Amino acid sequence: QVQLVESGGGLVQTGGSLRLSCSASGIVSETFATYDMKWYRQRATGNGRELVALIDSSGRSNYLGAVKGRFTISRDNANNRVYLQMNSLNPEDSSVYYCSAERNGGRHWGQGTQVTVSS
């Protein structure tokens, strides 16, 4: 069973940066490498989770338009980790950020990490 733990959230001022990390356990690195890894976010207003960035098993990435050019997703398959580097943060980025591991129609979630951007 895949278990995901996010870290790196916190409070930052507008224009600041944070790096989120997601660590996967319960699987070997060769298996982790076969998962598509994604970062979602959900605002306190709670309109469902929004896909922010993904990196597939081939290393290809894609981004929500609102974060393109500011956020970068990367993965370290040897250490079962995926990262989200977030730059030029603004208050609209304030959310709980969730990591997910997806493969063959299945999905595993982490517990989320809070990001708050003050104006």
PDB file of C-alpha atoms in Angstrom:
ATOM      1  CA  GLN A   1       0.000   0.000   0.000  1.00  0.00           C
ATOM      2  CA  VAL A   2       1.400   3.361  -1.036  1.00  0.00           C
ATOM      3  CA  GLN A   3       1.598   5.955   1.718  1.00  0.00           C
ATOM      4  CA  LEU A   4       2.313   9.577   0.900  1.00  0.00           C
ATOM      5  CA  VAL A   5       3.494  12.264   3.287  1.00  0.00           C
ATOM      6  CA  GLU A   6       3.717  15.906   2.252  1.00  0.00           C
ATOM      7  CA  SER A   7       5.897  18.506   3.924  1.00  0.00           C
ATOM      8  CA  GLY A   8       7.244  21.986   3.324  1.00  0.00           C
ATOM      9  CA  GLY A   9       4.130  24.066   3.656  1.00  0.00           C
ATOM     10  CA  GLY A  10       3.945  27.184   5.770  1.00  0.00           C
ATOM     11  CA  LEU A  11       3.323  30.914   5.869  1.00  0.00           C
ATOM     12  CA  VAL A  12       5.106  33.111   3.348  1.00  0.00           C
ATOM     13  CA  GLN A  13       4.730  36.676   2.107  1.00  0.00           C
ATOM     14  CA  THR A  14       3.610  37.589  -1.376  1.00  0.00           C
ATOM     15  CA  GLY A  15       6.490  37.078  -3.778  1.00  0.00           C
ATOM     16  CA  GLY A  16       8.116  34.442  -1.616  1.00  0.00           C
ATOM     17  CA  SER A  17       8.948  30.818  -2.342  1.00  0.00           C
ATOM     18  CA  LEU A  18       8.285  27.422  -0.834  1.00  0.00           C
ATOM     19  CA  ARG A  19       9.351  23.937  -1.792  1.00  0.00           C
ATOM     20  CA  LEU A  20       6.892  21.166  -1.084  1.00  0.00           C
ATOM     21  CA  SER A  21       8.059  17.604  -0.764  1.00  0.00           C
ATOM     22  CA  CYS A  22       6.100  14.356  -0.996  1.00  0.00           C
ATOM     23  CA  SER A  23       7.638  11.148   0.231  1.00  0.00           C
ATOM     24  CA  ALA A  24       6.235   7.766  -0.772  1.00  0.00           C
ATOM     25  CA  SER A  25       6.620   4.642   1.333  1.00  0.00           C
ATOM     26  CA  GLY A  26       5.359   1.088   1.069  1.00  0.00           C
ATOM     27  CA  ILE A  27       6.784   0.598  -2.421  1.00  0.00           C
ATOM     28  CA  VAL A  28      10.238   0.087  -3.884  1.00  0.00           C
ATOM     29  CA  SER A  29      11.757   2.796  -6.036  1.00  0.00           C
ATOM     30  CA  GLU A  30      11.294   0.800  -9.237  1.00  0.00           C
ATOM     31  CA  THR A  31       7.558   0.740  -8.591  1.00  0.00           C
ATOM     32  CA  PHE A  32       7.431   4.400  -7.562  1.00  0.00           C
ATOM     33  CA  ALA A  33       8.938   5.269 -10.934  1.00  0.00           C
ATOM     34  CA  THR A  34       5.897   3.801 -12.703  1.00  0.00           C
ATOM     35  CA  TYR A  35       3.444   6.150 -10.987  1.00  0.00           C
ATOM     36  CA  ASP A  36       2.247   9.450 -12.364  1.00  0.00           C
ATOM     37  CA  MET A  37       2.757  11.942  -9.556  1.00  0.00           C
ATOM     38  CA  LYS A  38       0.529  14.961  -9.125  1.00  0.00           C
ATOM     39  CA  TRP A  39       0.070  17.955  -6.869  1.00  0.00           C
ATOM     40  CA  TYR A  40      -3.453  19.182  -6.219  1.00  0.00           C
ATOM     41  CA  ARG A  41      -4.678  22.031  -4.075  1.00  0.00           C
ATOM     42  CA  GLN A  42      -7.901  22.815  -2.310  1.00  0.00           C
ATOM     43  CA  ARG A  43      -8.787  26.264  -1.062  1.00  0.00           C
ATOM     44  CA  ALA A  44     -10.552  26.867   2.209  1.00  0.00           C
ATOM     45  CA  THR A  45     -13.673  27.805   0.238  1.00  0.00           C
ATOM     46  CA  GLY A  46     -13.692  24.125  -0.717  1.00  0.00           C
ATOM     47  CA  ASN A  47     -14.627  23.925  -4.390  1.00  0.00           C
ATOM     48  CA  GLY A  48     -12.943  20.580  -4.799  1.00  0.00           C
ATOM     49  CA  ARG A  49      -9.320  19.826  -5.509  1.00  0.00           C
ATOM     50  CA  GLU A  50      -7.582  21.532  -8.394  1.00  0.00           C
ATOM     51  CA  LEU A  51      -4.771  19.848 -10.315  1.00  0.00           C
ATOM     52  CA  VAL A  52      -1.739  22.104 -10.074  1.00  0.00           C
ATOM     53  CA  ALA A  53       1.063  20.081 -11.629  1.00  0.00           C
ATOM     54  CA  LEU A  54       1.870  16.585 -12.758  1.00  0.00           C
ATOM     55  CA  ILE A  55       4.911  14.623 -13.750  1.00  0.00           C
ATOM     56  CA  ASP A  56       4.347  11.298 -15.424  1.00  0.00           C
ATOM     57  CA  SER A  57       6.413   8.146 -15.325  1.00  0.00           C
ATOM     58  CA  SER A  58       8.379   9.362 -18.347  1.00  0.00           C
ATOM     59  CA  GLY A  59       9.277  12.622 -16.646  1.00  0.00           C
ATOM     60  CA  ARG A  60       6.954  14.789 -18.682  1.00  0.00           C
ATOM     61  CA  SER A  61       5.343  17.604 -16.744  1.00  0.00           C
ATOM     62  CA  ASN A  62       2.319  19.807 -17.128  1.00  0.00           C
ATOM     63  CA  TYR A  63       0.908  22.700 -15.139  1.00  0.00           C
ATOM     64  CA  LEU A  64      -2.237  24.587 -14.317  1.00  0.00           C
ATOM     65  CA  GLY A  65      -2.180  27.789 -16.342  1.00  0.00           C
ATOM     66  CA  ALA A  66      -2.236  29.989 -13.252  1.00  0.00           C
ATOM     67  CA  VAL A  67       1.045  28.534 -11.973  1.00  0.00           C
ATOM     68  CA  LYS A  68       2.910  27.985 -15.233  1.00  0.00           C
ATOM     69  CA  GLY A  69       6.285  29.711 -15.105  1.00  0.00           C
ATOM     70  CA  ARG A  70       6.171  29.997 -11.307  1.00  0.00           C
ATOM     71  CA  PHE A  71       5.925  26.385 -10.129  1.00  0.00           C
ATOM     72  CA  THR A  72       8.194  23.485 -11.045  1.00  0.00           C
ATOM     73  CA  ILE A  73       7.471  19.830 -10.368  1.00  0.00           C
ATOM     74  CA  SER A  74      10.275  17.301 -10.187  1.00  0.00           C
ATOM     75  CA  ARG A  75      10.781  13.761  -8.992  1.00  0.00           C
ATOM     76  CA  ASP A  76      13.556  11.695  -7.467  1.00  0.00           C
ATOM     77  CA  ASN A  77      12.694   8.104  -8.207  1.00  0.00           C
ATOM     78  CA  ALA A  78      15.707   6.707  -6.365  1.00  0.00           C
ATOM     79  CA  ASN A  79      14.373   8.206  -3.132  1.00  0.00           C
ATOM     80  CA  ASN A  80      10.622   7.923  -3.793  1.00  0.00           C
ATOM     81  CA  ARG A  81      10.088  11.675  -3.686  1.00  0.00           C
ATOM     82  CA  VAL A  82       8.338  14.311  -5.696  1.00  0.00           C
ATOM     83  CA  TYR A  83       8.782  18.043  -5.234  1.00  0.00           C
ATOM     84  CA  LEU A  84       6.928  21.214  -6.047  1.00  0.00           C
ATOM     85  CA  GLN A  85       9.043  24.358  -6.161  1.00  0.00           C
ATOM     86  CA  MET A  86       6.752  27.360  -5.850  1.00  0.00           C
ATOM     87  CA  ASN A  87       8.062  30.831  -6.649  1.00  0.00           C
ATOM     88  CA  SER A  88       6.445  34.256  -6.850  1.00  0.00           C
ATOM     89  CA  LEU A  89       3.658  33.146  -4.561  1.00  0.00           C
ATOM     90  CA  ASN A  90       0.526  35.245  -4.209  1.00  0.00           C
ATOM     91  CA  PRO A  91      -2.498  35.021  -1.901  1.00  0.00           C
ATOM     92  CA  GLU A  92      -4.453  33.115  -4.557  1.00  0.00           C
ATOM     93  CA  ASP A  93      -2.007  30.245  -4.066  1.00  0.00           C
ATOM     94  CA  SER A  94      -3.088  29.805  -0.442  1.00  0.00           C
ATOM     95  CA  SER A  95      -4.495  26.287  -0.165  1.00  0.00           C
ATOM     96  CA  VAL A  96      -3.942  22.869   1.243  1.00  0.00           C
ATOM     97  CA  TYR A  97      -1.641  21.089  -1.196  1.00  0.00           C
ATOM     98  CA  TYR A  98      -2.025  17.364  -1.711  1.00  0.00           C
ATOM     99  CA  CYS A  99       0.257  14.877  -3.367  1.00  0.00           C
ATOM    100  CA  SER A 100      -1.205  11.963  -5.295  1.00  0.00           C
ATOM    101  CA  ALA A 101       0.249   8.837  -6.866  1.00  0.00           C
ATOM    102  CA  GLU A 102      -1.764   7.488  -9.777  1.00  0.00           C
ATOM    103  CA  ARG A 103      -1.463   4.364 -11.866  1.00  0.00           C
ATOM    104  CA  ASN A 104      -3.832   2.087 -13.752  1.00  0.00           C
ATOM    105  CA  GLY A 105      -6.884   4.004 -12.599  1.00  0.00           C
ATOM    106  CA  GLY A 106      -5.921   3.872  -8.940  1.00  0.00           C
ATOM    107  CA  ARG A 107      -4.999   6.876  -6.794  1.00  0.00           C
ATOM    108  CA  HIS A 108      -3.338   7.342  -3.428  1.00  0.00           C
ATOM    109  CA  TRP A 109      -3.473  10.614  -1.478  1.00  0.00           C
ATOM    110  CA  GLY A 110      -1.322  12.237   1.116  1.00  0.00           C
ATOM    111  CA  GLN A 111      -2.752  14.122   4.079  1.00  0.00           C
ATOM    112  CA  GLY A 112      -1.944  17.548   2.663  1.00  0.00           C
ATOM    113  CA  THR A 113       0.207  20.481   3.705  1.00  0.00           C
ATOM    114  CA  GLN A 114      -1.079  24.008   4.269  1.00  0.00           C
ATOM    115  CA  VAL A 115       0.345  26.895   2.257  1.00  0.00           C
ATOM    116  CA  THR A 116      -0.649  30.393   3.306  1.00  0.00           C
ATOM    117  CA  VAL A 117       0.512  33.461   1.395  1.00  0.00           C
ATOM    118  CA  SER A 118       0.058  36.789   3.139  1.00  0.00           C
ATOM    119  CA  SER A 119      -0.487  40.006   1.219  1.00  0.00           C
TER     120      SER A 119
END
